[in-house]
mmCIF file of C-alpha atoms in Angstrom:
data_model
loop_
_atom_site.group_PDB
_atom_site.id
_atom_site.type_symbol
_atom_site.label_atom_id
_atom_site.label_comp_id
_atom_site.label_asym_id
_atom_site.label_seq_id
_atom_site.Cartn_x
_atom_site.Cartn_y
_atom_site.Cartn_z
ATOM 1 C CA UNK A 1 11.175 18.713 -7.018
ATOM 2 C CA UNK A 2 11.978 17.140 -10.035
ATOM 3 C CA UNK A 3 12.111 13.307 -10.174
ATOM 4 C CA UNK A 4 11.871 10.039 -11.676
ATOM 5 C CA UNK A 5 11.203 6.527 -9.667
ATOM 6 C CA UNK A 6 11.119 3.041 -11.259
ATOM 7 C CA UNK A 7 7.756 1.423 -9.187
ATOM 8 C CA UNK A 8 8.739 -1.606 -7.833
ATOM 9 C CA UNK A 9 5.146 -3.208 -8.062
ATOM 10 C CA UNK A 10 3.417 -5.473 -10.155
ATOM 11 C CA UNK A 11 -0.026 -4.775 -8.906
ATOM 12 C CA UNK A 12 -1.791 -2.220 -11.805
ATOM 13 C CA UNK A 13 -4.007 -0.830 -8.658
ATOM 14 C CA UNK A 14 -1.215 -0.101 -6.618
ATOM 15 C CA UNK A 15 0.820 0.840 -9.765
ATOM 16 C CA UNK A 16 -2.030 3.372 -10.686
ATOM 17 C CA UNK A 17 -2.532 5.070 -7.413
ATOM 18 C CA UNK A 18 1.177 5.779 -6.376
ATOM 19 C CA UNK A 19 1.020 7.300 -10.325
ATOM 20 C CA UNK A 20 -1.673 10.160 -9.838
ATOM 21 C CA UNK A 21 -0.361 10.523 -5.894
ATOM 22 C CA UNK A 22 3.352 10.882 -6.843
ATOM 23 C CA UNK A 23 2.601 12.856 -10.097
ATOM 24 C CA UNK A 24 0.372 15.717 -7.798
ATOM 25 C CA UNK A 25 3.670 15.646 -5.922
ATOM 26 C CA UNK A 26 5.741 16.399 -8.777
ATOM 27 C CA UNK A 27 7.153 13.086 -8.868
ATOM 28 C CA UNK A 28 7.304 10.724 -12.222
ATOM 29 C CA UNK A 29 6.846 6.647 -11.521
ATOM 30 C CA UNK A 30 7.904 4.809 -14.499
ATOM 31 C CA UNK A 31 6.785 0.567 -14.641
ATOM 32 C CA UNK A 32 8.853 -2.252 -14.310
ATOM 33 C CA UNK A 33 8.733 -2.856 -17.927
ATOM 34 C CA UNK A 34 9.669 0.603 -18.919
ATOM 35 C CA UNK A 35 12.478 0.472 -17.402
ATOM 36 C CA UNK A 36 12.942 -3.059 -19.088
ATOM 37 C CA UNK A 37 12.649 -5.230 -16.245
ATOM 38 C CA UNK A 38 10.945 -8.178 -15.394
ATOM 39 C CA UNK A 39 11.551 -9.122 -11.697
ATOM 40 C CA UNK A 40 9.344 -9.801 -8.873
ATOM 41 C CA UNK A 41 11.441 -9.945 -5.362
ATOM 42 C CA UNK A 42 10.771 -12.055 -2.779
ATOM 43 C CA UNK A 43 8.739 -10.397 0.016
ATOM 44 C CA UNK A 44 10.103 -12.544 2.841
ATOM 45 C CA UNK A 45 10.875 -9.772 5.548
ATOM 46 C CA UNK A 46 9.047 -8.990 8.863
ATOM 47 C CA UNK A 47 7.145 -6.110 8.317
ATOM 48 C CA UNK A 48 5.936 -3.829 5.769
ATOM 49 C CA UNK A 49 9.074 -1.850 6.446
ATOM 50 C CA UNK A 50 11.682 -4.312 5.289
ATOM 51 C CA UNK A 51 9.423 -5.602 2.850
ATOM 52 C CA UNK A 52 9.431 -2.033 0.857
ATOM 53 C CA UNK A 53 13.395 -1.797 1.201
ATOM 54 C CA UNK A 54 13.701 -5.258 -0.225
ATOM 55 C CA UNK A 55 11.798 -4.284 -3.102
ATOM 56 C CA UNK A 56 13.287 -1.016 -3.937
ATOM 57 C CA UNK A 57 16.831 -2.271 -3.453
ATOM 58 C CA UNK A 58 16.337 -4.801 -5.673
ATOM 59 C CA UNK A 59 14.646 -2.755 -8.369
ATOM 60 C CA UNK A 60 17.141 -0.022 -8.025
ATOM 61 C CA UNK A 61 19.858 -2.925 -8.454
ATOM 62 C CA UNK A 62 18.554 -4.111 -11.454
ATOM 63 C CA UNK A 63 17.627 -0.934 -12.983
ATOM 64 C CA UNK A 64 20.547 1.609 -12.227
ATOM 65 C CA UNK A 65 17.894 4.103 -11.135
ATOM 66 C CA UNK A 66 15.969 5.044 -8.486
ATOM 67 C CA UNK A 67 13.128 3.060 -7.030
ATOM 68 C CA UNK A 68 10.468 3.331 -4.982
ATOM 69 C CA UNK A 69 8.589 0.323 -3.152
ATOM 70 C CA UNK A 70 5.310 0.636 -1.031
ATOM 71 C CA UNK A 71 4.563 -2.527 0.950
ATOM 72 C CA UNK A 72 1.020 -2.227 2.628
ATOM 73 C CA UNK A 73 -1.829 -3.889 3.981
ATOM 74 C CA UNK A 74 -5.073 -4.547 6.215
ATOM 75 C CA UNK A 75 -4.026 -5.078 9.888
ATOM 76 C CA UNK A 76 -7.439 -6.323 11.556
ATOM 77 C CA UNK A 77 -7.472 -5.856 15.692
ATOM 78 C CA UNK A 78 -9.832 -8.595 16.298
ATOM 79 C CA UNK A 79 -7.806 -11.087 14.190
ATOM 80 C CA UNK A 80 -4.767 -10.070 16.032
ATOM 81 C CA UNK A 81 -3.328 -7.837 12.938
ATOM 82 C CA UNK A 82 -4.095 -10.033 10.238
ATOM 83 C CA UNK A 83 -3.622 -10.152 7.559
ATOM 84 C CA UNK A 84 -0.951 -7.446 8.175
ATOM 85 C CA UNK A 85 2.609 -8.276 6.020
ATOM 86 C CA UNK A 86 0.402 -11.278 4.353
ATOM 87 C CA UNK A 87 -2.172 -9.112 2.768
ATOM 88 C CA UNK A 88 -1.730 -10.038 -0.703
ATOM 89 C CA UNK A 89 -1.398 -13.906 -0.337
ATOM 90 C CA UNK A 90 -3.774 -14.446 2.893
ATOM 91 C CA UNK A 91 -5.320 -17.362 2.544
ATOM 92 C CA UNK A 92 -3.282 -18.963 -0.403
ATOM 93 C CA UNK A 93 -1.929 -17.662 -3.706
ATOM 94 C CA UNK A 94 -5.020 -18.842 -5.489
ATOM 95 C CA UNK A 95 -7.157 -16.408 -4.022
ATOM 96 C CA UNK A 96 -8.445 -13.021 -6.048
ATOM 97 C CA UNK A 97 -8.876 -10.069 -4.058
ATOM 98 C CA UNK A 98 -12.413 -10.675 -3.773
ATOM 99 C CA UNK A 99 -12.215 -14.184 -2.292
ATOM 100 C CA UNK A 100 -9.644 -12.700 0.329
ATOM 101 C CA UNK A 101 -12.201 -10.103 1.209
ATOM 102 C CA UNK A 102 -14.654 -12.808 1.364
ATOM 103 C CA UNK A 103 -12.590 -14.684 3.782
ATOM 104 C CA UNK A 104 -12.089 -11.839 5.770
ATOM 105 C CA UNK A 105 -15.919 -11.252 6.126
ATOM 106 C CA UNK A 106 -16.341 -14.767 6.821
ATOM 107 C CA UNK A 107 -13.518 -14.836 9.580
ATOM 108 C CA UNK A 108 -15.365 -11.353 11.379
ATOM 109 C CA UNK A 109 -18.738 -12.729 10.954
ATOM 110 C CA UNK A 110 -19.318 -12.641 14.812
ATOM 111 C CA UNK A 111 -17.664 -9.868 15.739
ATOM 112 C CA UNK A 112 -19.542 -6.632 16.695
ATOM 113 C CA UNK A 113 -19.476 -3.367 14.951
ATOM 114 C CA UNK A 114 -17.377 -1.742 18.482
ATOM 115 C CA UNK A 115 -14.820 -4.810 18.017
ATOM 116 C CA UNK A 116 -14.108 -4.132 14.238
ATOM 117 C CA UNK A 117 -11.260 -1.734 14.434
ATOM 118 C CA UNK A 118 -8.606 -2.207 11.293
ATOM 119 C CA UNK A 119 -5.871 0.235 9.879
ATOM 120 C CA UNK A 120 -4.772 0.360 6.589
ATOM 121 C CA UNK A 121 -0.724 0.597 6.797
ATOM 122 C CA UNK A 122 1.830 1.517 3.852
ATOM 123 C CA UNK A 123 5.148 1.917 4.214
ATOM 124 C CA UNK A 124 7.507 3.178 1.374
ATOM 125 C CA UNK A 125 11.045 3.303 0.505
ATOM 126 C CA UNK A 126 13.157 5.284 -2.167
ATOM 127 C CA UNK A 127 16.609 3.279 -2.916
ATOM 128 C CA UNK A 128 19.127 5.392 -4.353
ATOM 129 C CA UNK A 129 21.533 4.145 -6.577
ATOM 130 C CA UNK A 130 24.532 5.296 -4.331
ATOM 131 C CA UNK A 131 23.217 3.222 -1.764
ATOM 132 C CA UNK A 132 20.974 5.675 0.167
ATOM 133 C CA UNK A 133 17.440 5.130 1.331
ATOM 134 C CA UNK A 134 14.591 7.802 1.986
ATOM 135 C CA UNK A 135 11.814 6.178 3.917
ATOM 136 C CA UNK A 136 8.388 6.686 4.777
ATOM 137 C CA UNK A 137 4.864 5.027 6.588
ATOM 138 C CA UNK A 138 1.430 6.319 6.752
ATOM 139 C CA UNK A 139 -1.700 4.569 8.313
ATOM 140 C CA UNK A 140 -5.807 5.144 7.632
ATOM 141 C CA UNK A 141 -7.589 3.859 10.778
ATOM 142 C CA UNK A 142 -10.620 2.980 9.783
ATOM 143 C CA UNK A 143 -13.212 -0.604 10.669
ATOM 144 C CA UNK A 144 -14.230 -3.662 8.537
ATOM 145 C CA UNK A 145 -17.649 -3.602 6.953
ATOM 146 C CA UNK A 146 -20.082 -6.443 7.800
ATOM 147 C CA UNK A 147 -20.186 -7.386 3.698
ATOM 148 C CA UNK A 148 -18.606 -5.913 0.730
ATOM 149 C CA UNK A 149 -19.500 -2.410 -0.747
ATOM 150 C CA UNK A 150 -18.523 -1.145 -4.121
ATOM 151 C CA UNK A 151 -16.107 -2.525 -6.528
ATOM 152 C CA UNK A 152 -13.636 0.453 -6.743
ATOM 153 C CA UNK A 153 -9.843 0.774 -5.969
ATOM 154 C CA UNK A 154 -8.514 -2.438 -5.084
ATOM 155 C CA UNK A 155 -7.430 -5.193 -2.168
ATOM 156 C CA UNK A 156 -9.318 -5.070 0.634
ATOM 157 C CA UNK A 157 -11.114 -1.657 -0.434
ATOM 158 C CA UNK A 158 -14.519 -2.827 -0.443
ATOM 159 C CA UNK A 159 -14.750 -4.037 3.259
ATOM 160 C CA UNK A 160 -13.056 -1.209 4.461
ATOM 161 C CA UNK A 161 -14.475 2.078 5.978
ATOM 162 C CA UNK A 162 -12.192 4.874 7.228
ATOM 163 C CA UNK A 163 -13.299 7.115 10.419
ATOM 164 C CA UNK A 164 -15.051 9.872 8.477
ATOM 165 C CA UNK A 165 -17.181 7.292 6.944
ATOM 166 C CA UNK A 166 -15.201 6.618 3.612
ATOM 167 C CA UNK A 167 -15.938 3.312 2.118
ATOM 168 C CA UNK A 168 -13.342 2.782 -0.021
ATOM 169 C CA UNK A 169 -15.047 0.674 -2.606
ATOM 170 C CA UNK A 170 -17.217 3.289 -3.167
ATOM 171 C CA UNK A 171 -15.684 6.487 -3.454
ATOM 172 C CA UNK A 172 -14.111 8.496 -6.093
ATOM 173 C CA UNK A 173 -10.486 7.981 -6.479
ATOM 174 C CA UNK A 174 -9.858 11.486 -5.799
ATOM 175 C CA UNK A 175 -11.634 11.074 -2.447
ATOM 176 C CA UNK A 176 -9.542 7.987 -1.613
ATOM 177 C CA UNK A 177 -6.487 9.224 -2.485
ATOM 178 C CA UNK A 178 -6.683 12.696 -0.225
ATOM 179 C CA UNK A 179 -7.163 10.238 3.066
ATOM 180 C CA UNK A 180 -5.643 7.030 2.405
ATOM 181 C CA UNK A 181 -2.625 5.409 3.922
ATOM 182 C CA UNK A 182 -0.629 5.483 0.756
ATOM 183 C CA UNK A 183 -1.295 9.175 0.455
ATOM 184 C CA UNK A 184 -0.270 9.687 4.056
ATOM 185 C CA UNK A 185 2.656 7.824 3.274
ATOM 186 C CA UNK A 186 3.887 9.210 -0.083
ATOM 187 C CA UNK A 187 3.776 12.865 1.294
ATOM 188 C CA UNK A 188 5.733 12.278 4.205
ATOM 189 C CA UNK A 189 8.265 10.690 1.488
ATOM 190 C CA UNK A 190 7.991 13.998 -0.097
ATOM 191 C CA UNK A 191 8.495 15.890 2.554
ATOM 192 C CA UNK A 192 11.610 14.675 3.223
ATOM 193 C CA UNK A 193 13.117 13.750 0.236
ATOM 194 C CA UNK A 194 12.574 17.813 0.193
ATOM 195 C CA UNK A 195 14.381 18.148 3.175
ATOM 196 C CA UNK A 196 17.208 16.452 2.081
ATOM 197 C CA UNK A 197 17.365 17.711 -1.074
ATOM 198 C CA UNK A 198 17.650 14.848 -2.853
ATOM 199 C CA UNK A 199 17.338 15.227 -6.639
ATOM 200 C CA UNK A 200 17.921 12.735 -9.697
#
């Protein structure tokens, strides 16, 4: 499998980890800008799944090539599955990802450790430039730490344990990227773009 993706993401963390995932895989990502674009679509569907088509159809648009678009975040049981689709803005586009976590830890303050069940959630989408679509969504179930942990990957990684007892601020990337829900995503993308023998 030979192929090359435009990334239709801003975000350097996000940018960064669908890089070493995608490259394992075979799979080149080339950046907005070197594909000379500078374009940030408007995220305003219902779940992570339309949010990722929107995204890669737009980038693909633009760009005459293929792109790929992963739309993920936290989805929190005891806060009803927030912030779900609203992960990156919760709480207002002035906040960092460190005050979201923050507000996060401040919203689960009284919940128990049995009541703090969370998922990470990714969902991704290839749009072709003849108007197909390959598509793809993954999940790490996992629970939200009483305080932050770490300061590695990115988002809500530092409040965020998975079931074997990853804490994502804190380990290696490597680790991370074997369990995640990017990683669980991403290869069932490969697997069927395989399947269906897509090549570009």
């Amino acid at each position: 499998m030979s192929m090359t993706f435009v990334a239709a993401t801003n975000n350097p963390g996000k940018l960064a980890e669908m890089k070493r995932i995608l490259g394992v895989l075979g799979i080149d990502v080339i950046t907005l800008k070197e594909a000379g674009l500078n374009i940030s679509p408007e995220e305003n569907g219902r779940s992570f799944r339309e949010n990722a088509k929107i995204k890669a159809s737009a980038v693909c648009e633009a760009s005459g090539m293929p792109a790929i678009a992963d739309d993920s975040g936290l989805c929190i049981d005891a806060l009803g599955g927030s912030p779900g689709i609203y992960s990156a803005r919760y709480g207002g586009e002035d906040l960092d990802d460190a005050a979201r976590a923050e507000l996060v830890i401040g919203l689960m303050k009284d919940v128990p450790p049995e009541r703090r069940s969370a998922r990470f959630v990714s969902a991704v989408c290839v749009a072709f430039p003849e108007g197909t679509f390959v598509e793809a969504e993954g999940t790490c179930e996992g629970r939200v730490l009483p305080r932050p942990e770490g300061n590695g990957g990115f988002g809500y990684d530092p409040i965020f344990e998975d079931m074997a007892g990853n804490r994502f601020g804190i380990v290696p990337a490597e680790v991370k990227d074997r369990v995640s829900h990017r990683r669980a995503a991403l290869n069932a993308l490969a697997e069927k773009l395989g399947r269906n023998g897509t090549e570009c």
